[in-house]
PDB file of C-alpha atoms and ligand atoms in Angstrom:
ATOM      1  CA  MET A1324      77.846  88.695 127.552  1.00 93.00           C
ATOM      2  CA  SER A1325      80.934  86.734 126.556  1.00 94.00           C
ATOM      3  CA  HIS A1326      84.656  87.435 126.299  1.00 96.00           C
ATOM      4  CA  ARG A1327      85.184  84.366 124.074  1.00 97.00           C
ATOM      5  CA  PRO A1328      86.725  85.112 120.655  1.00 98.00           C
ATOM      6  CA  ILE A1329      85.136  84.985 117.199  1.00 98.00           C
ATOM      7  CA  GLY A1330      86.855  82.782 114.614  1.00 98.00           C
ATOM      8  CA  PHE A1331      87.283  83.480 110.902  1.00 98.00           C
ATOM      9  CA  ILE A1332      88.307  80.882 108.316  1.00 98.00           C
ATOM     10  CA  ASP A1333      89.366  81.123 104.690  1.00 98.00           C
ATOM     11  CA  SER A1334      91.780  79.364 102.358  1.00 98.00           C
ATOM     12  CA  GLY A1335      94.070  82.389 102.587  1.00 97.00           C
ATOM     13  CA  MET A1336      93.866  86.163 102.962  1.00 97.00           C
ATOM     14  CA  GLY A1337      90.463  86.735 101.289  1.00 98.00           C
ATOM     15  CA  GLY A1338      88.616  86.571 104.597  1.00 98.00           C
ATOM     16  CA  ILE A1339      90.744  89.446 105.923  1.00 98.00           C
ATOM     17  CA  THR A1340      88.365  91.703 103.948  1.00 98.00           C
ATOM     18  CA  THR A1341      85.502  90.255 106.016  1.00 98.00           C
ATOM     19  CA  LEU A1342      87.470  90.559 109.245  1.00 98.00           C
ATOM     20  CA  SER A1343      88.141  94.205 108.463  1.00 98.00           C
ATOM     21  CA  THR A1344      84.366  94.810 108.184  1.00 98.00           C
ATOM     22  CA  ALA A1345      83.959  93.061 111.561  1.00 98.00           C
ATOM     23  CA  LEU A1346      86.581  95.340 113.138  1.00 98.00           C
ATOM     24  CA  ASP A1347      84.452  98.325 112.052  1.00 98.00           C
ATOM     25  CA  ILE A1348      81.082  96.943 113.150  1.00 98.00           C
ATOM     26  CA  LEU A1349      82.132  94.933 116.243  1.00 98.00           C
ATOM     27  CA  PRO A1350      85.361  96.608 117.450  1.00 98.00           C
ATOM     28  CA  HIS A1351      85.239  95.259 121.017  1.00 98.00           C
ATOM     29  CA  GLU A1352      85.384  91.591 120.044  1.00 98.00           C
ATOM     30  CA  ASP A1353      88.544  89.451 120.023  1.00 98.00           C
ATOM     31  CA  TYR A1354      89.193  87.590 116.778  1.00 98.00           C
ATOM     32  CA  ILE A1355      91.169  84.542 115.630  1.00 98.00           C
ATOM     33  CA  TYR A1356      91.813  84.440 111.888  1.00 98.00           C
ATOM     34  CA  LEU A1357      92.705  81.040 110.445  1.00 98.00           C
ATOM     35  CA  ALA A1358      94.257  80.938 106.963  1.00 98.00           C
ATOM     36  CA  ASP A1359      94.351  77.463 105.429  1.00 98.00           C
ATOM     37  CA  PHE A1360      97.310  78.290 103.153  1.00 97.00           C
ATOM     38  CA  SER A1361      98.365  74.655 102.755  1.00 97.00           C
ATOM     39  CA  SER A1362      95.084  73.926 100.923  1.00 97.00           C
ATOM     40  CA  MET A1363      94.774  77.078  98.882  1.00 97.00           C
ATOM     41  CA  PRO A1364      93.051  77.439  96.461  1.00 98.00           C
ATOM     42  CA  TYR A1365      89.745  75.840  97.373  1.00 98.00           C
ATOM     43  CA  GLY A1366      88.440  76.835  93.919  1.00 97.00           C
ATOM     44  CA  ASN A1367      89.935  73.780  92.203  1.00 97.00           C
ATOM     45  CA  LYS A1368      89.174  71.244  94.964  1.00 98.00           C
ATOM     46  CA  SER A1369      86.380  68.699  95.399  1.00 97.00           C
ATOM     47  CA  LYS A1370      83.407  69.218  97.651  1.00 97.00           C
ATOM     48  CA  GLU A1371      84.622  66.387  99.931  1.00 97.00           C
ATOM     49  CA  TYR A1372      88.059  67.933 100.310  1.00 98.00           C
ATOM     50  CA  ILE A1373      86.737  71.423 101.090  1.00 98.00           C
ATOM     51  CA  LEU A1374      84.210  70.035 103.575  1.00 97.00           C
ATOM     52  CA  ALA A1375      86.904  68.038 105.391  1.00 97.00           C
ATOM     53  CA  ARG A1376      89.167  71.107 105.617  1.00 98.00           C
ATOM     54  CA  THR A1377      86.293  73.303 106.797  1.00 97.00           C
ATOM     55  CA  ILE A1378      85.369  70.900 109.602  1.00 95.00           C
ATOM     56  CA  ASP A1379      89.012  70.564 110.627  1.00 96.00           C
ATOM     57  CA  ASN A1380      89.469  74.348 110.641  1.00 97.00           C
ATOM     58  CA  CYS A1381      86.310  74.794 112.719  1.00 95.00           C
ATOM     59  CA  TYR A1382      87.583  72.226 115.250  1.00 93.00           C
ATOM     60  CA  THR A1383      90.797  74.220 115.606  1.00 96.00           C
ATOM     61  CA  LEU A1384      88.774  77.347 116.387  1.00 96.00           C
ATOM     62  CA  LEU A1385      86.311  75.540 118.664  1.00 93.00           C
ATOM     63  CA  ASN A1386      89.293  74.225 120.635  1.00 93.00           C
ATOM     64  CA  ARG A1387      90.282  77.865 121.131  1.00 95.00           C
ATOM     65  CA  GLY A1388      86.850  78.537 122.627  1.00 94.00           C
ATOM     66  CA  CYS A1389      85.235  80.502 119.791  1.00 96.00           C
ATOM     67  CA  LYS A1390      81.629  81.542 120.448  1.00 96.00           C
ATOM     68  CA  ALA A1391      81.050  82.180 116.732  1.00 97.00           C
ATOM     69  CA  ILE A1392      82.759  81.232 113.486  1.00 97.00           C
ATOM     70  CA  VAL A1393      82.538  83.267 110.306  1.00 98.00           C
ATOM     71  CA  VAL A1394      83.176  81.101 107.264  1.00 98.00           C
ATOM     72  CA  ALA A1395      84.767  84.049 105.437  1.00 98.00           C
ATOM     73  CA  CYS A1396      84.893  82.138 102.189  1.00 98.00           C
ATOM     74  CA  ASN A1397      82.056  81.782  99.688  1.00 98.00           C
ATOM     75  CA  THR A1398      83.402  78.419  98.535  1.00 98.00           C
ATOM     76  CA  ALA A1399      83.587  76.823 102.002  1.00 98.00           C
ATOM     77  CA  THR A1400      80.181  78.322 102.864  1.00 98.00           C
ATOM     78  CA  ASN A1401      78.549  76.850  99.772  1.00 97.00           C
ATOM     79  CA  VAL A1402      80.061  73.468 100.515  1.00 97.00           C
ATOM     80  CA  GLY A1403      79.868  73.298 104.286  1.00 94.00           C
ATOM     81  CA  ILE A1404      77.638  75.774 106.108  1.00 95.00           C
ATOM     82  CA  SER A1405      74.582  73.480 106.184  1.00 92.00           C
ATOM     83  CA  PHE A1406      76.703  70.656 107.600  1.00 92.00           C
ATOM     84  CA  LEU A1407      78.166  72.910 110.293  1.00 92.00           C
ATOM     85  CA  ARG A1408      74.713  74.124 111.311  1.00 89.00           C
ATOM     86  CA  ASP A1409      73.152  70.639 111.206  1.00 86.00           C
ATOM     87  CA  TYR A1410      75.911  69.178 113.385  1.00 83.00           C
ATOM     88  CA  ASN A1411      76.242  72.224 115.616  1.00 73.00           C
ATOM     89  CA  THR A1412      75.403  70.411 118.831  1.00 61.00           C
ATOM     90  CA  PHE A1413      77.796  67.603 118.001  1.00 58.00           C
ATOM     91  CA  LEU A1414      80.609  70.025 117.153  1.00 54.00           C
ATOM     92  CA  SER A1415      79.746  72.067 120.304  1.00 59.00           C
ATOM     93  CA  GLU A1416      77.394  75.020 120.477  1.00 74.00           C
ATOM     94  CA  CYS A1417      78.622  77.845 118.258  1.00 91.00           C
ATOM     95  CA  ILE A1418      77.136  80.483 115.936  1.00 95.00           C
ATOM     96  CA  TYR A1419      78.023  79.910 112.264  1.00 96.00           C
ATOM     97  CA  VAL A1420      77.836  82.749 109.750  1.00 97.00           C
ATOM     98  CA  GLY A1421      78.681  82.216 106.091  1.00 98.00           C
ATOM     99  CA  LEU A1422      79.493  84.325 103.060  1.00 97.00           C
ATOM    100  CA  GLU A1423      77.201  84.053 100.072  1.00 96.00           C
ATOM    101  CA  PRO A1424      77.765  85.672  96.655  1.00 98.00           C
ATOM    102  CA  ALA A1425      75.701  88.892  96.897  1.00 98.00           C
ATOM    103  CA  VAL A1426      73.376  87.983  94.017  1.00 98.00           C
ATOM    104  CA  LYS A1427      70.193  88.956  95.867  1.00 97.00           C
ATOM    105  CA  PRO A1428      71.274  92.547  96.665  1.00 97.00           C
ATOM    106  CA  ALA A1429      72.438  92.942  93.040  1.00 98.00           C
ATOM    107  CA  ILE A1430      69.060  91.736  91.749  1.00 98.00           C
ATOM    108  CA  LYS A1431      67.267  93.976  94.240  1.00 97.00           C
ATOM    109  CA  SER A1432      69.255  96.997  92.996  1.00 98.00           C
ATOM    110  CA  GLY A1433      67.472  96.656  89.656  1.00 97.00           C
ATOM    111  CA  ALA A1434      70.673  95.936  87.673  1.00 98.00           C
ATOM    112  CA  LYS A1435      69.878  94.218  84.381  1.00 96.00           C
ATOM    113  CA  LYS A1436      73.200  92.649  83.367  1.00 98.00           C
ATOM    114  CA  ILE A1437      74.993  91.282  86.369  1.00 98.00           C
ATOM    115  CA  LEU A1438      78.381  89.633  86.133  1.00 98.00           C
ATOM    116  CA  VAL A1439      78.820  87.140  88.987  1.00 98.00           C
ATOM    117  CA  LEU A1440      82.431  86.201  89.768  1.00 98.00           C
ATOM    118  CA  VAL A1441      82.899  83.031  91.809  1.00 98.00           C
ATOM    119  CA  THR A1442      85.334  80.145  92.194  1.00 98.00           C
ATOM    120  CA  GLU A1443      84.754  77.023  90.149  1.00 98.00           C
ATOM    121  CA  ALA A1444      84.043  75.019  93.314  1.00 98.00           C
ATOM    122  CA  THR A1445      81.333  77.528  94.318  1.00 98.00           C
ATOM    123  CA  ALA A1446      79.755  77.353  90.851  1.00 98.00           C
ATOM    124  CA  ALA A1447      79.628  73.541  91.126  1.00 97.00           C
ATOM    125  CA  GLN A1448      77.460  73.478  94.278  1.00 96.00           C
ATOM    126  CA  ALA A1449      73.701  72.888  94.411  1.00 95.00           C
ATOM    127  CA  LYS A1450      73.412  75.732  96.938  1.00 95.00           C
ATOM    128  CA  PHE A1451      74.763  78.148  94.318  1.00 97.00           C
ATOM    129  CA  ASP A1452      72.390  76.762  91.662  1.00 97.00           C
ATOM    130  CA  ALA A1453      69.504  77.414  94.018  1.00 97.00           C
ATOM    131  CA  LEU A1454      70.720  80.995  94.584  1.00 97.00           C
ATOM    132  CA  ILE A1455      70.826  81.885  90.880  1.00 97.00           C
ATOM    133  CA  LYS A1456      68.066  79.786  89.364  1.00 96.00           C
ATOM    134  CA  ASP A1457      65.306  82.427  89.309  1.00 96.00           C
ATOM    135  CA  TYR A1458      67.443  85.139  87.755  1.00 96.00           C
ATOM    136  CA  SER A1459      69.365  83.373  84.999  1.00 91.00           C
ATOM    137  CA  GLU A1460      68.396  85.854  82.258  1.00 95.00           C
ATOM    138  CA  ARG A1461      70.025  88.728  84.200  1.00 97.00           C
ATOM    139  CA  LEU A1462      73.163  86.898  85.319  1.00 98.00           C
ATOM    140  CA  THR A1463      76.428  85.953  83.628  1.00 98.00           C
ATOM    141  CA  ILE A1464      78.405  83.516  85.778  1.00 98.00           C
ATOM    142  CA  GLU A1465      82.181  83.615  85.449  1.00 98.00           C
ATOM    143  CA  SER A1466      83.997  80.995  87.496  1.00 98.00           C
ATOM    144  CA  SER A1467      87.702  80.422  88.026  1.00 98.00           C
ATOM    145  CA  LYS A1468      89.810  77.733  89.637  1.00 97.00           C
ATOM    146  CA  THR A1469      92.768  79.921  90.513  1.00 94.00           C
ATOM    147  CA  LEU A1470      91.912  83.636  90.276  1.00 98.00           C
ATOM    148  CA  ALA A1471      92.056  83.831  94.084  1.00 98.00           C
ATOM    149  CA  VAL A1472      95.732  82.766  93.990  1.00 98.00           C
ATOM    150  CA  GLU A1473      96.564  85.375  91.342  1.00 98.00           C
ATOM    151  CA  ILE A1474      94.882  88.059  93.449  1.00 98.00           C
ATOM    152  CA  GLU A1475      96.554  86.957  96.681  1.00 96.00           C
ATOM    153  CA  LYS A1476      99.950  87.263  94.969  1.00 97.00           C
ATOM    154  CA  ALA A1477      99.042  90.694  93.581  1.00 98.00           C
ATOM    155  CA  VAL A1478      97.704  92.292  96.774  1.00 97.00           C
ATOM    156  CA  GLY A1479      99.544  95.590  97.317  1.00 95.00           C
ATOM    157  CA  ASP A1480     100.518  95.876  93.625  1.00 98.00           C
ATOM    158  CA  ARG A1481      98.087  98.302  91.959  1.00 97.00           C
ATOM    159  CA  ASP A1482      99.231  97.628  88.404  1.00 98.00           C
ATOM    160  CA  LYS A1483      98.827  93.882  88.750  1.00 98.00           C
ATOM    161  CA  LEU A1484      95.386  94.225  90.350  1.00 98.00           C
ATOM    162  CA  ASP A1485      94.322  96.690  87.622  1.00 98.00           C
ATOM    163  CA  GLY A1486      95.562  94.218  84.988  1.00 98.00           C
ATOM    164  CA  ILE A1487      93.494  91.414  86.535  1.00 98.00           C
ATOM    165  CA  VAL A1488      90.366  93.594  86.471  1.00 98.00           C
ATOM    166  CA  ARG A1489      90.942  94.635  82.843  1.00 98.00           C
ATOM    167  CA  GLY A1490      91.283  90.947  81.941  1.00 98.00           C
ATOM    168  CA  ILE A1491      88.056  90.025  83.737  1.00 98.00           C
ATOM    169  CA  MET A1492      86.017  92.811  82.098  1.00 98.00           C
ATOM    170  CA  LYS A1493      87.328  92.252  78.560  1.00 97.00           C
ATOM    171  CA  GLY A1494      84.290  91.523  76.395  1.00 95.00           C
ATOM    172  CA  LYS A1495      81.917  92.034  79.312  1.00 95.00           C
ATOM    173  CA  GLU A1496      81.852  95.824  79.328  1.00 93.00           C
ATOM    174  CA  ASP A1497      78.075  95.841  78.834  1.00 95.00           C
ATOM    175  CA  ALA A1498      77.510  94.620  82.412  1.00 98.00           C
ATOM    176  CA  ASP A1499      75.985  97.159  84.783  1.00 97.00           C
ATOM    177  CA  ALA A1500      76.843  95.342  88.022  1.00 98.00           C
ATOM    178  CA  VAL A1501      79.521  92.958  89.278  1.00 98.00           C
ATOM    179  CA  VAL A1502      79.141  90.536  92.191  1.00 98.00           C
ATOM    180  CA  LEU A1503      82.480  89.813  93.893  1.00 98.00           C
ATOM    181  CA  GLY A1504      81.476  86.303  94.971  1.00 98.00           C
ATOM    182  CA  CYS A1505      84.765  85.233  96.557  1.00 98.00           C
ATOM    183  CA  THR A1506      86.324  87.088  99.465  1.00 98.00           C
ATOM    184  CA  HIS A1507      89.631  87.327  97.589  1.00 98.00           C
ATOM    185  CA  TYR A1508      87.919  89.187  94.737  1.00 98.00           C
ATOM    186  CA  ILE A1509      87.070  92.040  97.117  1.00 98.00           C
ATOM    187  CA  TYR A1510      90.725  93.111  96.822  1.00 98.00           C
ATOM    188  CA  LEU A1511      89.784  94.115  93.242  1.00 98.00           C
ATOM    189  CA  LYS A1512      87.255  96.719  94.366  1.00 98.00           C
ATOM    190  CA  GLU A1513      89.693  99.647  94.348  1.00 97.00           C
ATOM    191  CA  SER A1514      90.904  98.731  90.866  1.00 98.00           C
ATOM    192  CA  PHE A1515      87.330  98.613  89.551  1.00 98.00           C
ATOM    193  CA  ILE A1516      86.715 102.103  90.919  1.00 98.00           C
ATOM    194  CA  ARG A1517      90.089 103.452  89.751  1.00 97.00           C
ATOM    195  CA  LEU A1518      89.578 102.122  86.211  1.00 98.00           C
ATOM    196  CA  TYR A1519      85.852 102.562  85.694  1.00 97.00           C
ATOM    197  CA  GLY A1520      84.587 105.018  88.341  1.00 97.00           C
ATOM    198  CA  ASN A1521      80.971 104.148  89.141  1.00 95.00           C
ATOM    199  CA  ARG A1522      80.210 102.460  85.800  1.00 97.00           C
ATOM    200  CA  TYR A1523      79.664  99.090  87.512  1.00 98.00           C
ATOM    201  CA  ALA A1524      77.749  98.708  90.761  1.00 98.00           C
ATOM    202  CA  LEU A1525      79.847  96.393  92.953  1.00 98.00           C
ATOM    203  CA  PHE A1526      78.364  93.907  95.419  1.00 98.00           C
ATOM    204  CA  ASP A1527      79.919  91.650  98.037  1.00 98.00           C
ATOM    205  CA  GLY A1528      78.630  89.788 101.077  1.00 97.00           C
ATOM    206  CA  ASN A1529      80.873  91.175 103.828  1.00 98.00           C
ATOM    207  CA  GLU A1530      78.629  93.780 105.396  1.00 98.00           C
ATOM    208  CA  GLY A1531      75.539  91.559 105.277  1.00 97.00           C
ATOM    209  CA  ALA A1532      77.416  88.703 106.946  1.00 98.00           C
ATOM    210  CA  ILE A1533      78.836  90.825 109.762  1.00 98.00           C
ATOM    211  CA  LYS A1534      75.489  92.513 110.434  1.00 98.00           C
ATOM    212  CA  GLN A1535      73.982  89.031 110.677  1.00 98.00           C
ATOM    213  CA  LEU A1536      76.783  88.022 113.091  1.00 98.00           C
ATOM    214  CA  LYS A1537      75.980  91.063 115.240  1.00 98.00           C
ATOM    215  CA  ARG A1538      72.244  90.248 115.278  1.00 98.00           C
ATOM    216  CA  LEU A1539      72.941  86.651 116.341  1.00 96.00           C
ATOM    217  CA  LEU A1540      75.382  87.663 119.092  1.00 97.00           C
ATOM    218  CA  GLU A1541      72.863  90.192 120.398  1.00 97.00           C
ATOM    219  CA  ALA A1542      70.027  87.664 120.301  1.00 96.00           C
ATOM    220  CA  LYS A1543      72.081  85.169 122.350  1.00 94.00           C
ATOM    221  CA  ASP A1544      73.476  87.878 124.631  1.00 95.00           C
ATOM    222  CA  LEU A1545      77.026  86.970 123.591  1.00 96.00           C
ATOM    223  CA  LEU A1546      78.503  90.375 122.721  1.00 98.00           C
ATOM    224  CA  ASN A1547      81.832  91.186 124.349  1.00 97.00           C
ATOM    225  CA  PRO A1548      81.195  93.693 127.166  1.00 97.00           C
ATOM    226  CA  SER A1549      84.743  95.106 126.964  1.00 96.00           C
ATOM    227  CA  GLU A1550      85.062  98.827 126.206  1.00 95.00           C
ATOM    228  CA  ASP A1551      88.542  98.419 124.745  1.00 95.00           C
ATOM    229  CA  ASN A1552      89.269  97.470 121.167  1.00 95.00           C
ATOM    230  CA  GLY A1553      89.688  93.719 120.795  1.00 95.00           C
ATOM    231  CA  VAL A1554      92.789  91.799 119.707  1.00 97.00           C
ATOM    232  CA  VAL A1555      93.286  89.768 116.529  1.00 98.00           C
ATOM    233  CA  SER A1556      95.366  86.583 116.493  1.00 98.00           C
ATOM    234  CA  PHE A1557      96.374  84.642 113.437  1.00 98.00           C
ATOM    235  CA  ILE A1558      96.659  80.906 112.779  1.00 98.00           C
ATOM    236  CA  ARG A1559      98.442  79.721 109.685  1.00 97.00           C
ATOM    237  CA  LYS A1560      97.751  76.152 108.545  1.00 95.00           C
TER     238      LYS A1560
HETATM  239  N1  DGL B2805      88.225  83.178  99.407  1.00 73.70           N
HETATM  240  C1  DGL B2805      87.489  82.046  99.008  1.00 73.70           C
HETATM  241  C2  DGL B2805      86.066  82.329  98.572  1.00 73.70           C
HETATM  242  O1  DGL B2805      85.480  83.289  99.072  1.00 73.70           O
HETATM  243  C3  DGL B2805      88.184  80.910  98.283  1.00 73.70           C
HETATM  244  C4  DGL B2805      89.275  81.201  97.332  1.00 73.70           C
HETATM  245  C5  DGL B2805      90.016  79.935  96.903  1.00 73.70           C
HETATM  246  O2  DGL B2805      90.784  79.427  97.726  1.00 73.70           O
HETATM  247  O3  DGL B2805      89.796  79.489  95.782  1.00 73.70           O
HETATM  248  O4  DGL B2805      85.491  81.631  97.788  1.00 73.70           O
END
Protein backbone atom coordinates (compact mmCIF):
# COMPACT_ATOMS: atom_id res chain seq x y z
CA MET A 1 0.00 0.00 0.00
CA SER A 2 1.30 3.48 -0.76
CA HIS A 3 -0.03 7.02 -0.45
CA ARG A 4 2.62 8.34 -2.87
CA PRO A 5 1.22 10.11 -5.96
CA ILE A 6 1.19 8.97 -9.60
CA GLY A 7 2.76 11.34 -12.13
CA PHE A 8 1.56 12.07 -15.67
CA ILE A 9 3.62 13.82 -18.34
CA ASP A 10 2.77 15.23 -21.75
CA SER A 11 3.82 18.17 -23.90
CA GLY A 12 0.51 19.85 -23.07
CA MET A 13 -3.11 18.94 -22.35
CA GLY A 14 -3.31 15.70 -24.40
CA GLY A 15 -2.45 13.55 -21.40
CA ILE A 16 -5.45 14.96 -19.52
CA THR A 17 -7.51 12.46 -21.57
CA THR A 18 -5.38 9.68 -20.05
CA LEU A 19 -5.61 11.18 -16.58
CA SER A 20 -9.38 11.28 -16.90
CA THR A 21 -9.39 7.52 -17.62
CA ALA A 22 -7.20 7.04 -14.52
CA LEU A 23 -9.67 9.02 -12.38
CA ASP A 24 -12.38 6.53 -13.44
CA ILE A 25 -10.34 3.36 -12.95
CA LEU A 26 -8.17 4.38 -9.96
CA PRO A 27 -10.19 7.10 -8.17
CA HIS A 28 -8.42 6.81 -4.80
CA GLU A 29 -4.97 7.72 -6.11
CA ASP A 30 -3.40 11.19 -5.91
CA TYR A 31 -2.07 12.53 -9.21
CA ILE A 32 0.45 15.13 -10.38
CA TYR A 33 -0.01 16.21 -13.99
CA LEU A 34 3.00 17.85 -15.63
CA ALA A 35 2.43 19.79 -18.87
CA ASP A 36 5.63 20.67 -20.71
CA PHE A 37 4.06 23.68 -22.48
CA SER A 38 7.40 25.40 -23.09
CA SER A 39 8.43 22.53 -25.41
CA MET A 40 5.15 21.91 -27.15
CA PRO A 41 4.79 20.44 -29.73
CA TYR A 42 7.00 17.38 -29.43
CA GLY A 43 5.82 16.33 -32.92
CA ASN A 44 8.36 18.53 -34.71
CA LYS A 45 11.30 17.92 -32.34
CA SER A 46 14.31 15.59 -32.54
CA LYS A 47 14.56 12.33 -30.67
CA GLU A 48 17.40 13.76 -28.54
CA TYR A 49 15.37 16.80 -27.55
CA ILE A 50 12.27 14.80 -26.61
CA LEU A 51 14.34 12.29 -24.64
CA ALA A 52 16.07 15.07 -22.68
CA ARG A 53 12.73 16.71 -21.85
CA THR A 54 11.19 13.38 -20.86
CA ILE A 55 14.03 12.57 -18.45
CA ASP A 56 13.89 16.08 -16.99
CA ASN A 57 10.11 15.85 -16.54
CA CYS A 58 10.44 12.45 -14.87
CA TYR A 59 13.05 13.85 -12.46
CA THR A 60 10.61 16.60 -11.48
CA LEU A 61 7.98 13.98 -10.67
CA LEU A 62 10.43 11.63 -8.93
CA ASN A 63 11.46 14.55 -6.72
CA ARG A 64 7.80 14.82 -5.74
CA GLY A 65 7.88 11.17 -4.65
CA CYS A 66 5.88 9.57 -7.47
CA LYS A 67 5.53 5.78 -7.21
CA ALA A 68 4.55 5.53 -10.88
CA ILE A 69 4.81 7.74 -13.95
CA VAL A 70 2.47 7.53 -16.91
CA VAL A 71 4.12 8.89 -20.04
CA ALA A 72 0.75 10.13 -21.34
CA CYS A 73 2.21 10.97 -24.71
CA ASN A 74 2.72 8.55 -27.59
CA THR A 75 5.65 10.59 -28.88
CA ALA A 76 7.60 10.66 -25.60
CA THR A 77 6.80 6.96 -25.06
CA ASN A 78 8.13 5.98 -28.47
CA VAL A 79 11.29 7.98 -27.87
CA GLY A 80 11.94 7.39 -24.19
CA ILE A 81 10.10 4.56 -22.45
CA SER A 82 12.85 1.97 -23.01
CA PHE A 83 15.44 4.38 -21.61
CA LEU A 84 13.32 5.10 -18.54
CA ARG A 85 12.82 1.39 -17.88
CA ASP A 86 16.48 0.50 -18.54
CA TYR A 87 17.72 3.20 -16.16
CA ASN A 88 14.95 2.73 -13.62
CA THR A 89 17.25 1.86 -10.74
CA PHE A 90 19.51 4.79 -11.51
CA LEU A 91 16.58 7.21 -11.73
CA SER A 92 15.10 5.64 -8.54
CA GLU A 93 12.61 2.80 -8.39
CA CYS A 94 9.38 3.75 -10.13
CA ILE A 95 6.76 2.10 -12.36
CA TYR A 96 6.73 3.49 -15.92
CA VAL A 97 3.68 3.09 -18.14
CA GLY A 98 3.62 4.44 -21.69
CA LEU A 99 1.06 5.20 -24.36
CA GLU A 100 1.34 3.36 -27.64
CA PRO A 101 -0.75 4.01 -30.78
CA ALA A 102 -3.54 1.40 -30.49
CA VAL A 103 -2.62 -0.38 -33.74
CA LYS A 104 -2.83 -3.88 -32.24
CA PRO A 105 -6.42 -3.55 -30.95
CA ALA A 106 -7.44 -2.07 -34.33
CA ILE A 107 -5.86 -5.01 -36.18
CA LYS A 108 -7.46 -7.44 -33.74
CA SER A 109 -10.89 -5.89 -34.40
CA GLY A 110 -10.67 -7.19 -37.97
CA ALA A 111 -10.73 -3.71 -39.57
CA LYS A 112 -9.31 -3.80 -43.09
CA LYS A 113 -8.44 -0.16 -43.80
CA ILE A 114 -7.03 1.49 -40.73
CA LEU A 115 -6.00 5.12 -40.68
CA VAL A 116 -3.29 5.67 -38.05
CA LEU A 117 -2.86 9.27 -36.89
CA VAL A 118 0.41 10.06 -35.13
CA THR A 119 2.88 12.90 -34.71
CA GLU A 120 5.79 13.13 -37.11
CA ALA A 121 8.25 12.42 -34.28
CA THR A 122 6.36 9.21 -33.41
CA ALA A 123 6.37 8.10 -37.05
CA ALA A 124 10.15 8.62 -37.18
CA GLN A 125 10.95 6.15 -34.37
CA ALA A 126 12.16 2.57 -34.80
CA LYS A 127 9.73 1.49 -32.06
CA PHE A 128 6.82 2.68 -34.23
CA ASP A 129 8.25 0.91 -37.30
CA ALA A 130 8.37 -2.29 -35.30
CA LEU A 131 4.73 -1.81 -34.22
CA ILE A 132 3.39 -1.43 -37.77
CA LYS A 133 5.72 -3.58 -39.85
CA ASP A 134 3.58 -6.74 -40.01
CA TYR A 135 0.38 -4.96 -40.99
CA SER A 136 1.47 -2.45 -43.62
CA GLU A 137 -1.14 -3.52 -46.21
CA ARG A 138 -3.98 -2.66 -43.79
CA LEU A 139 -2.57 0.60 -42.45
CA THR A 140 -2.38 4.16 -43.77
CA ILE A 141 -0.06 6.27 -41.63
CA GLU A 142 -0.81 9.98 -41.44
CA SER A 143 1.70 11.99 -39.43
CA SER A 144 1.72 15.65 -38.47
CA LYS A 145 4.21 18.00 -36.87
CA THR A 146 1.68 20.40 -35.39
CA LEU A 147 -1.84 18.94 -35.37
CA ALA A 148 -1.60 18.60 -31.58
CA VAL A 149 -1.17 22.40 -31.28
CA GLU A 150 -4.18 23.05 -33.52
CA ILE A 151 -6.28 20.69 -31.40
CA GLU A 152 -5.08 22.15 -28.10
CA LYS A 153 -6.14 25.61 -29.31
CA ALA A 154 -9.52 24.27 -30.46
CA VAL A 155 -10.48 22.31 -27.33
CA GLY A 156 -13.95 23.46 -26.22
CA ASP A 157 -14.83 24.79 -29.70
CA ARG A 158 -17.01 22.18 -31.43
CA ASP A 159 -16.96 23.82 -34.85
CA LYS A 160 -13.19 24.05 -34.93
CA LEU A 161 -12.77 20.44 -33.78
CA ASP A 162 -15.34 19.28 -36.37
CA GLY A 163 -13.44 21.23 -39.05
CA ILE A 164 -10.17 19.53 -38.08
CA VAL A 165 -11.80 16.10 -38.34
CA ARG A 166 -13.35 16.89 -41.74
CA GLY A 167 -9.90 17.98 -42.95
CA ILE A 168 -8.26 14.79 -41.70
CA MET A 169 -10.85 12.49 -43.32
CA LYS A 170 -10.94 14.28 -46.68
CA GLY A 171 -9.99 11.68 -49.30
CA LYS A 172 -9.75 8.94 -46.69
CA GLU A 173 -13.45 8.20 -46.31
CA ASP A 174 -12.91 4.56 -47.30
CA ALA A 175 -11.19 3.82 -43.97
CA ASP A 176 -13.14 1.60 -41.58
CA ALA A 177 -11.11 2.39 -38.45
CA VAL A 178 -9.06 5.29 -37.09
CA VAL A 179 -6.28 5.01 -34.51
CA LEU A 180 -5.91 8.20 -32.46
CA GLY A 181 -2.18 7.72 -31.88
CA CYS A 182 -1.48 10.94 -29.98
CA THR A 183 -3.20 11.80 -26.72
CA HIS A 184 -4.20 15.21 -28.10
CA TYR A 185 -6.09 13.53 -30.96
CA ILE A 186 -8.45 11.93 -28.44
CA TYR A 187 -10.14 15.34 -28.14
CA LEU A 188 -11.40 14.66 -31.69
CA LYS A 189 -13.40 11.59 -30.66
CA GLU A 190 -16.67 13.46 -30.07
CA SER A 191 -16.39 15.21 -33.43
CA PHE A 192 -15.84 11.88 -35.21
CA ILE A 193 -19.00 10.51 -33.60
CA ARG A 194 -21.01 13.70 -34.17
CA LEU A 195 -20.05 13.84 -37.86
CA TYR A 196 -19.94 10.18 -38.82
CA GLY A 197 -21.81 8.21 -36.14
CA ASN A 198 -20.27 4.73 -35.92
CA ARG A 199 -18.90 4.67 -39.49
CA TYR A 200 -15.30 4.54 -38.21
CA ALA A 201 -14.22 2.36 -35.30
CA LEU A 202 -12.04 4.57 -33.08
CA PHE A 203 -9.06 3.28 -31.10
CA ASP A 204 -6.79 4.90 -28.53
CA GLY A 205 -4.39 3.62 -25.89
CA ASN A 206 -5.78 5.25 -22.74
CA GLU A 207 -7.78 2.41 -21.24
CA GLY A 208 -5.11 -0.20 -21.99
CA ALA A 209 -2.42 1.95 -20.37
CA ILE A 210 -4.39 2.64 -17.20
CA LYS A 211 -5.42 -1.01 -16.82
CA GLN A 212 -1.73 -1.89 -17.12
CA LEU A 213 -0.91 0.75 -14.47
CA LYS A 214 -3.50 -0.83 -12.16
CA ARG A 215 -2.09 -4.34 -12.70
CA LEU A 216 1.45 -3.14 -11.91
CA LEU A 217 0.39 -1.25 -8.77
CA GLU A 218 -1.51 -4.31 -7.57
CA ALA A 219 1.41 -6.62 -8.30
CA LYS A 220 3.77 -4.41 -6.25
CA ASP A 221 1.16 -3.79 -3.55
CA LEU A 222 1.35 -0.04 -4.19
CA LEU A 223 -2.33 0.90 -4.51
CA ASN A 224 -3.48 3.82 -2.38
CA PRO A 225 -5.49 2.43 0.56
CA SER A 226 -7.48 5.67 0.98
CA GLU A 227 -11.26 5.41 0.64
CA ASP A 228 -11.61 9.05 -0.37
CA ASN A 229 -11.23 10.34 -3.90
CA GLY A 230 -7.67 11.46 -4.58
CA VAL A 231 -6.43 14.96 -5.42
CA VAL A 232 -4.90 16.17 -8.69
CA SER A 233 -2.13 18.77 -8.76
CA PHE A 234 -0.76 20.45 -11.83
CA ILE A 235 2.77 21.47 -12.82
CA ARG A 236 3.26 23.78 -15.74
CA LYS A 237 6.73 23.87 -17.31
N1 LIG B 1 0.31 14.36 -26.91
C1 LIG B 1 1.49 13.89 -27.51
C2 LIG B 1 1.39 12.50 -28.10
O1 LIG B 1 0.61 11.70 -27.59
C3 LIG B 1 2.40 14.85 -28.24
C4 LIG B 1 1.82 15.98 -29.01
C5 LIG B 1 2.89 16.98 -29.46
O2 LIG B 1 3.36 17.72 -28.59
O3 LIG B 1 3.23 16.97 -30.63
O4 LIG B 1 2.08 12.15 -29.02
